[in-house]
XYZ file of C-alpha atoms in Angstrom:
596
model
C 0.000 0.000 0.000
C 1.489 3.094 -1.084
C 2.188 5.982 1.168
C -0.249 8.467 0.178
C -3.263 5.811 0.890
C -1.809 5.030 4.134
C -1.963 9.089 4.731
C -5.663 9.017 3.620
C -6.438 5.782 5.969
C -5.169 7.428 8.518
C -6.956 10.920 7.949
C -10.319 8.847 7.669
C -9.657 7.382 11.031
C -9.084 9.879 13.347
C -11.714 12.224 11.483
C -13.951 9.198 12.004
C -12.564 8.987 16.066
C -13.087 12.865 16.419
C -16.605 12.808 14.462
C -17.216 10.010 16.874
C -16.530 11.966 20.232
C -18.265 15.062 18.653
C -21.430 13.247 18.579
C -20.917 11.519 21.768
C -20.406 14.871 23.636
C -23.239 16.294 21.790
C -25.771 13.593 23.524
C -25.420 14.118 27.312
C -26.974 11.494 29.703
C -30.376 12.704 31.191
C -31.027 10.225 33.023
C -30.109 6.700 34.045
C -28.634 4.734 32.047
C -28.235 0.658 31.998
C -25.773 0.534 29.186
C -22.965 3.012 28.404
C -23.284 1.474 25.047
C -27.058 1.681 24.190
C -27.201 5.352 25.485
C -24.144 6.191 23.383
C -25.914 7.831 19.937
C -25.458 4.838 17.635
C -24.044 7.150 15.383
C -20.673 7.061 17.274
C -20.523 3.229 17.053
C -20.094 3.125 13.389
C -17.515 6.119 13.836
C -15.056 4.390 16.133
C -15.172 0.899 14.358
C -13.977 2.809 11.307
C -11.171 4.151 13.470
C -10.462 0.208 15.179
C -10.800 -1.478 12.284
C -8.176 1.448 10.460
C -5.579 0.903 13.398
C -5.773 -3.079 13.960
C -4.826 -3.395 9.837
C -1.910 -0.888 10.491
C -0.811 -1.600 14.036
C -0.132 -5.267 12.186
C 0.771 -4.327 8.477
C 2.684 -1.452 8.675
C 6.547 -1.008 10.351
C 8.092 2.359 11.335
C 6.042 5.881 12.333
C 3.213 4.489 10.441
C 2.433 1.546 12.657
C 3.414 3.846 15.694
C 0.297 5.850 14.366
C -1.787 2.965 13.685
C -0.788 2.014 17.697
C -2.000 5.770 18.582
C -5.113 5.619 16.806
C -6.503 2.160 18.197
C -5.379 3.207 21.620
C -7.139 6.779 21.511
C -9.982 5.029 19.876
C -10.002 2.661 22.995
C -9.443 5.176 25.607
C -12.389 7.286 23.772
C -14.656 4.216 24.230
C -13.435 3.851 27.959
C -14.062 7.663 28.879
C -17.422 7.681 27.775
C -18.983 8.220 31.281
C -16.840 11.403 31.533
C -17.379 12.062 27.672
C -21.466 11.956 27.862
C -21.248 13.928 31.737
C -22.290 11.252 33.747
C -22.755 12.425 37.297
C -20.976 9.564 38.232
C -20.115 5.798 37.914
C -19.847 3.192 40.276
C -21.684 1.685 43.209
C -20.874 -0.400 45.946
C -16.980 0.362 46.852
C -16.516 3.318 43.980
C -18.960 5.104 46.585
C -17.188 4.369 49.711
C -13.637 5.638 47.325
C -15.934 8.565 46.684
C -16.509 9.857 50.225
C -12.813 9.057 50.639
C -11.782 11.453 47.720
C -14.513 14.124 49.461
C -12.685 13.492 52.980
C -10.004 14.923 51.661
C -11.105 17.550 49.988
C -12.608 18.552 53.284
C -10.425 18.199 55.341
C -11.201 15.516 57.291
C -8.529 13.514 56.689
C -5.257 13.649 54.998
C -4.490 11.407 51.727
C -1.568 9.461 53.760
C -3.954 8.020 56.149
C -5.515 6.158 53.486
C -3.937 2.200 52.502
C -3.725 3.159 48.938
C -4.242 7.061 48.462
C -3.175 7.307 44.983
C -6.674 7.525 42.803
C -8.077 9.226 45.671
C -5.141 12.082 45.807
C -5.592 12.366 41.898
C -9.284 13.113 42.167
C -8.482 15.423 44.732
C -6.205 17.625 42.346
C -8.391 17.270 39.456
C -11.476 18.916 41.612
C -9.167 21.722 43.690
C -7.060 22.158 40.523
C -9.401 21.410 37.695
C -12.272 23.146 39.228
C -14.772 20.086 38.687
C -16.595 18.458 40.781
C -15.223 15.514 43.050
C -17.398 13.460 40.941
C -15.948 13.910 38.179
C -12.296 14.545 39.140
C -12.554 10.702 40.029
C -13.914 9.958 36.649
C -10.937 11.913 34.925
C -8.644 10.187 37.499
C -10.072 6.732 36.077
C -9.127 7.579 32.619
C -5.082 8.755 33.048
C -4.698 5.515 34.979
C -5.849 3.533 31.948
C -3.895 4.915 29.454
C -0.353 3.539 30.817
C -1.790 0.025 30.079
C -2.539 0.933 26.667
C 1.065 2.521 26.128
C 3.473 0.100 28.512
C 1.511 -3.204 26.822
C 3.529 -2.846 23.327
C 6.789 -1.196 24.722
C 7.294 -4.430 27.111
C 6.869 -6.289 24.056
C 9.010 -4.257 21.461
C 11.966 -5.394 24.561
C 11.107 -8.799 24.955
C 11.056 -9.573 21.318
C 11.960 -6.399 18.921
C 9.061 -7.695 15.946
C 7.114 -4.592 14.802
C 4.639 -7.593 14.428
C 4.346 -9.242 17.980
C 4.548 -5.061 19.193
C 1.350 -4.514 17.064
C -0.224 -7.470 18.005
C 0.482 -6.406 21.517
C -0.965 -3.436 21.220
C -4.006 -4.864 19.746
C -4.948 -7.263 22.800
C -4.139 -4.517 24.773
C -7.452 -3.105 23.457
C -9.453 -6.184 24.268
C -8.850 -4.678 28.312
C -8.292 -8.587 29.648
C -7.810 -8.090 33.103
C -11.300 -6.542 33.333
C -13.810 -9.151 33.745
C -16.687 -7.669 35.554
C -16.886 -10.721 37.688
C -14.584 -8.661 40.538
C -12.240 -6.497 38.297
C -14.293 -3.257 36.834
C -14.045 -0.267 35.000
C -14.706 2.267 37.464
C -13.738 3.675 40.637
C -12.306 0.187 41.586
C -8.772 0.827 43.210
C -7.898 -2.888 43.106
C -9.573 -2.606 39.123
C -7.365 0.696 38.842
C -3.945 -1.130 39.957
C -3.952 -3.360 36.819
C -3.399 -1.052 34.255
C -0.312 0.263 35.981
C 1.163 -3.144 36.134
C 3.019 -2.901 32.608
C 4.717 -0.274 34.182
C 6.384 -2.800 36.279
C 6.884 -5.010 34.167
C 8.350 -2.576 31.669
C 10.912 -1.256 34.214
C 11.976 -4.978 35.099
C 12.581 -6.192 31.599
C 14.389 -3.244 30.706
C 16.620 -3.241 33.781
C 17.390 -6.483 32.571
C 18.158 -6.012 28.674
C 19.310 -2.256 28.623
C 22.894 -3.001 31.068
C 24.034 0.636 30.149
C 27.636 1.192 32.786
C 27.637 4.995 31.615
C 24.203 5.799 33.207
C 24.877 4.580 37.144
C 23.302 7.075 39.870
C 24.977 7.194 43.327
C 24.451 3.953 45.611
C 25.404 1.668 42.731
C 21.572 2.451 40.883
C 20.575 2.871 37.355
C 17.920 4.518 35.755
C 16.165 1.298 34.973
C 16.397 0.375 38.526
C 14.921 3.455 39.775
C 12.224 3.092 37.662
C 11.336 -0.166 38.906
C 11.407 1.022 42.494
C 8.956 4.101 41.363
C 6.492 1.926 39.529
C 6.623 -0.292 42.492
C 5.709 2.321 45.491
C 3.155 4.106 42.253
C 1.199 0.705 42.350
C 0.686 0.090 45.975
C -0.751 3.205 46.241
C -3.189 2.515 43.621
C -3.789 -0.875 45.187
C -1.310 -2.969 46.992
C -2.920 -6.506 46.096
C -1.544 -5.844 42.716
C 1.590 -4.565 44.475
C 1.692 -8.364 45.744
C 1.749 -9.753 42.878
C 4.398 -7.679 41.317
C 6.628 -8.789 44.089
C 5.745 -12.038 43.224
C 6.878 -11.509 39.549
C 10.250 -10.260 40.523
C 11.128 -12.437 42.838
C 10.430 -15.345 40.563
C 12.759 -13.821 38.593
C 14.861 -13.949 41.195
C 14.353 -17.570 41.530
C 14.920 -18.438 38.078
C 18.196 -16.143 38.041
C 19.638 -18.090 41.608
C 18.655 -21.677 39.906
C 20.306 -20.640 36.459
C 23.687 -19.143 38.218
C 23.636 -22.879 40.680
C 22.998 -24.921 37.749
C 25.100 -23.213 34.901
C 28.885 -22.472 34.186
C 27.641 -20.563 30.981
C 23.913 -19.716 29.794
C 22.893 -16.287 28.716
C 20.645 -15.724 31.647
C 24.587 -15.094 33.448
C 24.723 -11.795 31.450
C 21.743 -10.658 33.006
C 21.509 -8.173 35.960
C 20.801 -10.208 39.057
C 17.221 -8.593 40.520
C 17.723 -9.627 43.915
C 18.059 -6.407 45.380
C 14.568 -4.982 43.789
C 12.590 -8.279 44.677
C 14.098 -7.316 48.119
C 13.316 -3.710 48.153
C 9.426 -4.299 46.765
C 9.144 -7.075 49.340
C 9.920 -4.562 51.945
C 8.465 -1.349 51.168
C 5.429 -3.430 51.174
C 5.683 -5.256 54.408
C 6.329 -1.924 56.398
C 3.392 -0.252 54.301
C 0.752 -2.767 55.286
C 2.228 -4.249 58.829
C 0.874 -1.683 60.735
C -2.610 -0.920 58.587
C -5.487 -2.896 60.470
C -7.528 -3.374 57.101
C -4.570 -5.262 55.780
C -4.592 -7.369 58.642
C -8.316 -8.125 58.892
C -8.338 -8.750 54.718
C -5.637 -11.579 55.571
C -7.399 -13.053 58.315
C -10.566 -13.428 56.188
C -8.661 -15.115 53.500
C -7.169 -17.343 55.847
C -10.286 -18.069 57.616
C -12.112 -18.727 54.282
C -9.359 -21.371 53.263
C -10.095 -23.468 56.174
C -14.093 -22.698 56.223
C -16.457 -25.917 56.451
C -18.466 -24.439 52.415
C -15.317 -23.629 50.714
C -14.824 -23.034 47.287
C -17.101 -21.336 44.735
C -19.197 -24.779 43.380
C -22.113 -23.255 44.950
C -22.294 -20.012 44.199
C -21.438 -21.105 40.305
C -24.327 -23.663 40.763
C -26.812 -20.969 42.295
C -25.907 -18.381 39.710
C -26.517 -20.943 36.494
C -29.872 -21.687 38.093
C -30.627 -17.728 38.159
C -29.746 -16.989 34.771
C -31.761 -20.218 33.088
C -34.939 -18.547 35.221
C -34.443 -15.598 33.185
C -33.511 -16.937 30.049
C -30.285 -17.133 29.591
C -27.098 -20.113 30.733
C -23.604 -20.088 31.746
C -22.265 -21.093 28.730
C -24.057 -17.813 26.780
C -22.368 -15.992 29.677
C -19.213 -17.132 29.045
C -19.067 -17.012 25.217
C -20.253 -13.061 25.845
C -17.419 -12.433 28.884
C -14.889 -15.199 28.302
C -14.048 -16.503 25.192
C -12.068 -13.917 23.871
C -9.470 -14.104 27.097
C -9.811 -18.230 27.097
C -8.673 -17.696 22.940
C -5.535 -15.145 23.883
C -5.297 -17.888 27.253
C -4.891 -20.762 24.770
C -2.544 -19.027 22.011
C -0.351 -17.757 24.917
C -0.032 -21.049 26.526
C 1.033 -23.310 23.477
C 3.409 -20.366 22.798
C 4.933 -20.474 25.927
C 4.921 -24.127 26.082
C 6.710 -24.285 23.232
C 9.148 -21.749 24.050
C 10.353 -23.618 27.281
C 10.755 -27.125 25.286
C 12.587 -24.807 22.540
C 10.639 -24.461 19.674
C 10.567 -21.788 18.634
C 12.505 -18.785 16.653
C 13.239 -16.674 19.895
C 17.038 -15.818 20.416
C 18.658 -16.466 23.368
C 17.670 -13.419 25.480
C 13.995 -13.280 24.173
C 14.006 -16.909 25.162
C 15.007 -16.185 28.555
C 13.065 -13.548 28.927
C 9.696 -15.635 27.893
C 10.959 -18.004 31.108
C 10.426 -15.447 33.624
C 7.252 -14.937 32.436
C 6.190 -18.595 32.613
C 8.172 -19.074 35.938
C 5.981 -16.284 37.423
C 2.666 -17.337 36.068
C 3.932 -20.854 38.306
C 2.845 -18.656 41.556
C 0.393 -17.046 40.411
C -1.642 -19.558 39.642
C -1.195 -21.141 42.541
C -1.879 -18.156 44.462
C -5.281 -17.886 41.988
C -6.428 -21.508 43.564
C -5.863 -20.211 46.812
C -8.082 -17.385 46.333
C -10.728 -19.763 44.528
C -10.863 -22.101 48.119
C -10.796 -19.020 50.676
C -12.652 -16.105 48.509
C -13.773 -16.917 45.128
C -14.218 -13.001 44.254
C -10.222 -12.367 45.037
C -9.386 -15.517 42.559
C -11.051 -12.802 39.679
C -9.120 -10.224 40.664
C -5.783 -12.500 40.997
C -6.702 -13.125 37.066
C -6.844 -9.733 36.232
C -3.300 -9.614 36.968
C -2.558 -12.856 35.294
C -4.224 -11.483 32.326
C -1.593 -8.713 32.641
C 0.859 -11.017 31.712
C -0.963 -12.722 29.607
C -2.101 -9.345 27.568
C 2.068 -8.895 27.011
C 2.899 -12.435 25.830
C -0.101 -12.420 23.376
C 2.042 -10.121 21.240
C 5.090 -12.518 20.889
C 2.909 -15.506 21.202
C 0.893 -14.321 17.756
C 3.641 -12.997 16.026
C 5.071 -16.160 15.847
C 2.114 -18.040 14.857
C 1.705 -15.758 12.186
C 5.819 -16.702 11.412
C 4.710 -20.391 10.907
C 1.765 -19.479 8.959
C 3.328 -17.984 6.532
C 5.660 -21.270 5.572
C 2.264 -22.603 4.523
C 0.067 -19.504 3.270
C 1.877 -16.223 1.816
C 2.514 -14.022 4.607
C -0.065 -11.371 4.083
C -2.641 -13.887 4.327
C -1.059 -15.481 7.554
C -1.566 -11.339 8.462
C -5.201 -10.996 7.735
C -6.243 -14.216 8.888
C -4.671 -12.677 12.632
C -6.431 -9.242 11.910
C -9.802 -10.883 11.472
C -9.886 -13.344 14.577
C -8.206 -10.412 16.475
C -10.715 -7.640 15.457
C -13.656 -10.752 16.413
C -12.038 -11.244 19.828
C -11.607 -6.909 20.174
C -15.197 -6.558 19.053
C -15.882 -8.807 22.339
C -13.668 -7.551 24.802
C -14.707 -3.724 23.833
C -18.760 -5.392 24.180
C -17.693 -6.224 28.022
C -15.452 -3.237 29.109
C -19.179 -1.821 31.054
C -21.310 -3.773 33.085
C -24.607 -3.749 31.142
C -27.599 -5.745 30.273
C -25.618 -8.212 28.015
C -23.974 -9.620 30.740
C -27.261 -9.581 32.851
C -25.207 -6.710 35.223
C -26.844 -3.131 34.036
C -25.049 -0.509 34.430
C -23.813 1.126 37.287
C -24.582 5.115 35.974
C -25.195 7.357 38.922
C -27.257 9.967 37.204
C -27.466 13.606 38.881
C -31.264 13.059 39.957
C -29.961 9.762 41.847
C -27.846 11.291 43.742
C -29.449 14.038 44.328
C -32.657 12.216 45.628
C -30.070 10.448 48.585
C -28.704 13.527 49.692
C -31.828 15.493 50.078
C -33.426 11.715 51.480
C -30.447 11.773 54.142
C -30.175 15.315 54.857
C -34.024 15.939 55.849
C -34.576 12.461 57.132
C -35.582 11.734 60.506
C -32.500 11.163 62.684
C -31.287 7.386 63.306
C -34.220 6.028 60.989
C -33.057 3.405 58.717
C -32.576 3.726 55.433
C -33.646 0.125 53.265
C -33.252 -0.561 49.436
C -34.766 -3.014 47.253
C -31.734 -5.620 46.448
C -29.044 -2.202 47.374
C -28.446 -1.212 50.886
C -28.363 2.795 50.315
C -25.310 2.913 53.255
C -22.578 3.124 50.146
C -24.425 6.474 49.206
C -23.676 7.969 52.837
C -19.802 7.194 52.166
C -20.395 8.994 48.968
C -22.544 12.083 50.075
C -21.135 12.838 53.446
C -17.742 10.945 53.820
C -16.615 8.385 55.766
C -14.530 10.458 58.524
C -16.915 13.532 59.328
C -19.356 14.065 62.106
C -22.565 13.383 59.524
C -20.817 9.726 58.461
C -22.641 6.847 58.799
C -25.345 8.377 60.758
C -27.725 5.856 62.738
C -30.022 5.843 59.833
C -27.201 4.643 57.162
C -25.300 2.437 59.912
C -29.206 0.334 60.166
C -29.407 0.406 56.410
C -29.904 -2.731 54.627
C -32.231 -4.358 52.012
C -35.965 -4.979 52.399
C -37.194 -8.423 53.171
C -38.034 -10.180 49.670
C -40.712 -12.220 50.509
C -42.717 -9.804 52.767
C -42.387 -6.871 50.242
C -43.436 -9.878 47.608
C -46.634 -10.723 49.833
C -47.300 -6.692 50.209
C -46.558 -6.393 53.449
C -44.433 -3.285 52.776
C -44.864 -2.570 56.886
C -43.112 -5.735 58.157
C -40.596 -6.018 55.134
C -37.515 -4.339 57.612
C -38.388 -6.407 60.817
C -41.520 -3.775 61.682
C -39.721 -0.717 61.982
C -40.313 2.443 60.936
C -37.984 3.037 57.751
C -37.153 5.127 54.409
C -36.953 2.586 51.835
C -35.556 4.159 48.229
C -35.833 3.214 45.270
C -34.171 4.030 41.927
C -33.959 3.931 38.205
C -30.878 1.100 38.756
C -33.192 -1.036 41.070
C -35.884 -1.396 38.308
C -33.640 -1.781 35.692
C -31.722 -4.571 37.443
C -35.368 -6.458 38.912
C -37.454 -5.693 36.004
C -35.527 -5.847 32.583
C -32.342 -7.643 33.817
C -33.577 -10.062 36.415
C -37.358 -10.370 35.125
C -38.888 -10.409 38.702
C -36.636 -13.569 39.679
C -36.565 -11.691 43.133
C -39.244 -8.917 43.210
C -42.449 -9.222 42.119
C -43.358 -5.821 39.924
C -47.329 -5.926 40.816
C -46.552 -5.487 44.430
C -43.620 -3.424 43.461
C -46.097 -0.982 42.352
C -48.398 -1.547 44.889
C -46.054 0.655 47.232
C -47.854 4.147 45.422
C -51.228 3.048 47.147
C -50.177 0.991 50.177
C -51.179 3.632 53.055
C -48.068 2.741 55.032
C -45.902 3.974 52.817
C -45.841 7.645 51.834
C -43.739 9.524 49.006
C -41.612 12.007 50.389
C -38.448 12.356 47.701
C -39.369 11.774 43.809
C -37.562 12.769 40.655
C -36.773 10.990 37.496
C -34.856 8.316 39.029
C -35.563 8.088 42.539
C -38.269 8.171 44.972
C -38.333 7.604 48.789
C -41.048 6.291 50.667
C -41.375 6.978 54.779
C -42.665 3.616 55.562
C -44.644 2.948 58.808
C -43.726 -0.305 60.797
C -45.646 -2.796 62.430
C -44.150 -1.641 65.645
């Protein structure tokens, strides 16, 4: 392809991105939404696939500037996509912990506590100086915070991989998967104000500094104390992710120090083997392993966190058979089955999974075209992934949700190998096909498997999750619910106990925290609200029960009255216990008399 078409490809694409945000901006959210994609003008769908579709044929085709711009237009594309909420002005978005991180962020804003206090202060502290420096609201300044986290995934994926191998292909194939966003799985890894979520895309970072610490042995660039540049670096990305999250920090250490391992077992085994003209990484595996200890020895959530994974380990119902079992019977009530689910979630991670483990496997037994160093190199990786996984099992026994999140980080890994792994598929393709078919037949299953992952970046209806939008009228309906409420009555929820908003309206440090009200909170009884008996549904007390656009989404549309019934849903407007007191678009609060 000559160089002038290349010029017009790439004009067409990032008009197409820009005409794509344009129309996105244009069409603010009024109101709540279940799907950041079905609220998105459909307009801007066609728009950005234009743009994808323009970057995954150059990121893979073309070598040089032009495939760096191909790489720049698929990940702006991609970061576009993944900054819709702040794009379209959502209010905000998150529930459950992105709440709780909210009051945080307003805590210090306020005042009432200082960002060190915090175990992982980092997302907070950067929402904090978009909203005092930026001028937006706190809201918001966590939503831009969000998006600059992400985009060191997008840009560390294919620079880890242009070290470990040096292929312009495996580097845009890299960058490609990097699109699919692996480690997000929305079964405990999210996009949103999820700190542990957050963490993962800063993990190339790591990874980056370690493998280039350990090819770039530069004697002309040492810093006092015996340091390098590319050691300093690792030390920085280190301390940067354990104030994101430092779970993920764990997990790092765990990557160095095996390593570490690998490097002591090579230098006991071996007179002469390449990995001896390697920089030993003792020292960093040592220094990680310690500024983490003395971060999280003396933080009591750290210590309670362990002690529930422990205790989980040796519970009597361990494991995660059940739940599985109890959520397959859900979804066949409502029409759907696991293995839908997992086609919709899954299969594009299980298809990079099985491409990166055949590569890998072959790469230990030596079959493949790696040199000597890239060979090496590919060992670390598979030594660490040894851990890992065990750690992942461990997590499955003791608490199934952390076992997702331990595969987020796996996926990490996995996201970086991909690159290498397909380049040299596409290598031994092309002894059989010409090599430009071997390229097209990768651009088509990877565009398929992008098309997926990009389908599954938001919780929403497809995945029988909707959306977790907090619209302005939501939130707005809590705080004036909370703030004119009668003191120390609970607050109760229909499937969501409203005590998250609290954390998100007033903080969790200040003197209006968790008032009595919030610190009663919890959800309504299902089967008295089912039989109408809207009185005794919260043990006979008297109580504010909300409810919201999200909860009748989630019962109605997503769940199909599997757990509420919607006649006596509606039966609330004329039940004379319960009177209306807050109502707007997408709320409404009833003051419900008890029994008592």
């Amino acid at each position: 392809m000559s160089r002038a078409t290349l010029d017009w490809l790439f004009a067409a694409g990032f008009l197409a991105l820009a005409a794509g945000i344009g129309l996105a901006r244009a069409s603010p959210a009024t109101t709540y939404e279940a799907s950041v994609y079905a609220g998105t003008p459909t307009a801007v769908w066609p728009a950005f696939a234009l743009a994808l579709a323009i970057a995954v044929a150059t990121s893979l085709a073309c070598r040089g500037r032009r495939q760096a711009i191909g790489v720049g237009l698929g990940a702006t594309a991609v970061t576009a996509i993944v900054s819709l909420p702040v794009i379209r002005g959502y209010h905000f978005y998150g529930m459950g912990d992105a709440l709780s991180h909210l009051g945080w962020t307003r805590d210090i804003v306020e005042g009432e506590m200082a960002a060190h206090e915090l175990f992982y202060p980092a997302i907070h502290s950067l929402g904090s100086i978009f909203h005092l420096l930026g001028g937006v609201s706190v809201e918001r300044g966590l939503l831009f915070a969000l998006v600059v986290v992400f985009v060191p995934f997008l840009a560390f994926v294919p620079l880890v991989v242009r070290d470990l191998s040096g292929s312009a292909l495996a580097v845009g194939a890299a960058a490609v998967v990097s699109w699919m966003v692996l480690p997000i799985n929305n079964v405990a890894t999210h996009m949103g104000v999820h700190t542990n979520s957050n963490a993962l895309f800063l993990v190339p970072v790591v990874v980056f500094a370690v493998v280039a610490y350990l090819r770039r042995r530069a004697t002309v660039e040492r810093l006092p104390l015996g340091l390098s540049p590319f050691s300093v670096l690792v030390y920085l990305s280190g301390i940067a992710l354990l104030l994101v999250h430092p779970q993920q920090m764990v997990n790092a250490v765990v990557f160095v120090a095996a390593v570490s391992g690998v490097q002591y077992l090579v230098r006991r085994r071996y007179a002469d083997h390449p990995l001896l003209e390697q920089p030993t990484v003792y020292t960093q595996t040592v220094v990680l392993g310690a500024i983490f200890v003395v971060w999280a020895a003396t933080n009591r959530r750290f210590r309670e966190a362990a002690e529930g994974f422990v205790a989980g380990i040796f519970a009597a119902d361990v494991g995660a058979g059940g739940e599985i079992d109890q959520q397959g019977s859900s979804l066949t009530e409502i029409g759907g089955s696991l293995s839908e689910l997992f086609v919709t979630m899954f299969l594009d991670a299980a298809v990079i999974g099985l491409v990166v483990g055949l590569f890998v496997l072959l790469a230990v037994i030596g079959r493949t075209s790696l040199d000597e160093e890239g060979r090496s190199l590919v060992t670390y990786f598979a030594a660490a992934l040894v851990p890992l996984g065990a750690m992942f099992l461990l997590y499955f026994l003791g608490t199934p949700n952390m076992a997702f999140r331990q595969m987020g980080f796996i996926y990490v890994l996995l996201t970086i190998l991909a690159g290498v792994a397909i380049a040299h598929g596409v290598g031994g393709c092309s002894r059989l096909v010409p090599r430009s078919a071997a390229t097209a037949l990768a651009a088509a299953v990877l565009g398929a498997c992008l098309v997926l992952g990009l389908m599954t970046v938001y919780a929403s209806p497809i995945i029988y999750s909707p959306g977790q939008h907090v619209s302005e009228a939501t939130f707005n309906g809590y705080e004036t619910g909370m703030d004119r409420g009668v003191e120390d009555r609970p607050y109760a929820g229909v499937g969501y106990d409203p005590y998250r908003f609290d954390h998100g309206i007033n903080g969790l440090e200040g003197e209006d925290s968790l008032t009595g009200g919030t610190a009663a909170s919890g959800e309504v009884d299902a089967d008295a609200f089912n039989a109408g008996d809207y009185a005794g549904a919260y043990g006979g007390a008297d109580h504010y029960l909300a409810v919201t656009a999200f909860d009748e989404t989630r019962e109605f549309d997503v769940y199909r009255g599997i757990r509420y019934d919607e006649a006596d849903y509606r039966g609330l407007e004329s039940d004379p216990s319960a009177d209306r007191v807050v109502s707007n678009d997408d709320f409404r609060m009833y003051d419900v008399s008890g029994e008592e």
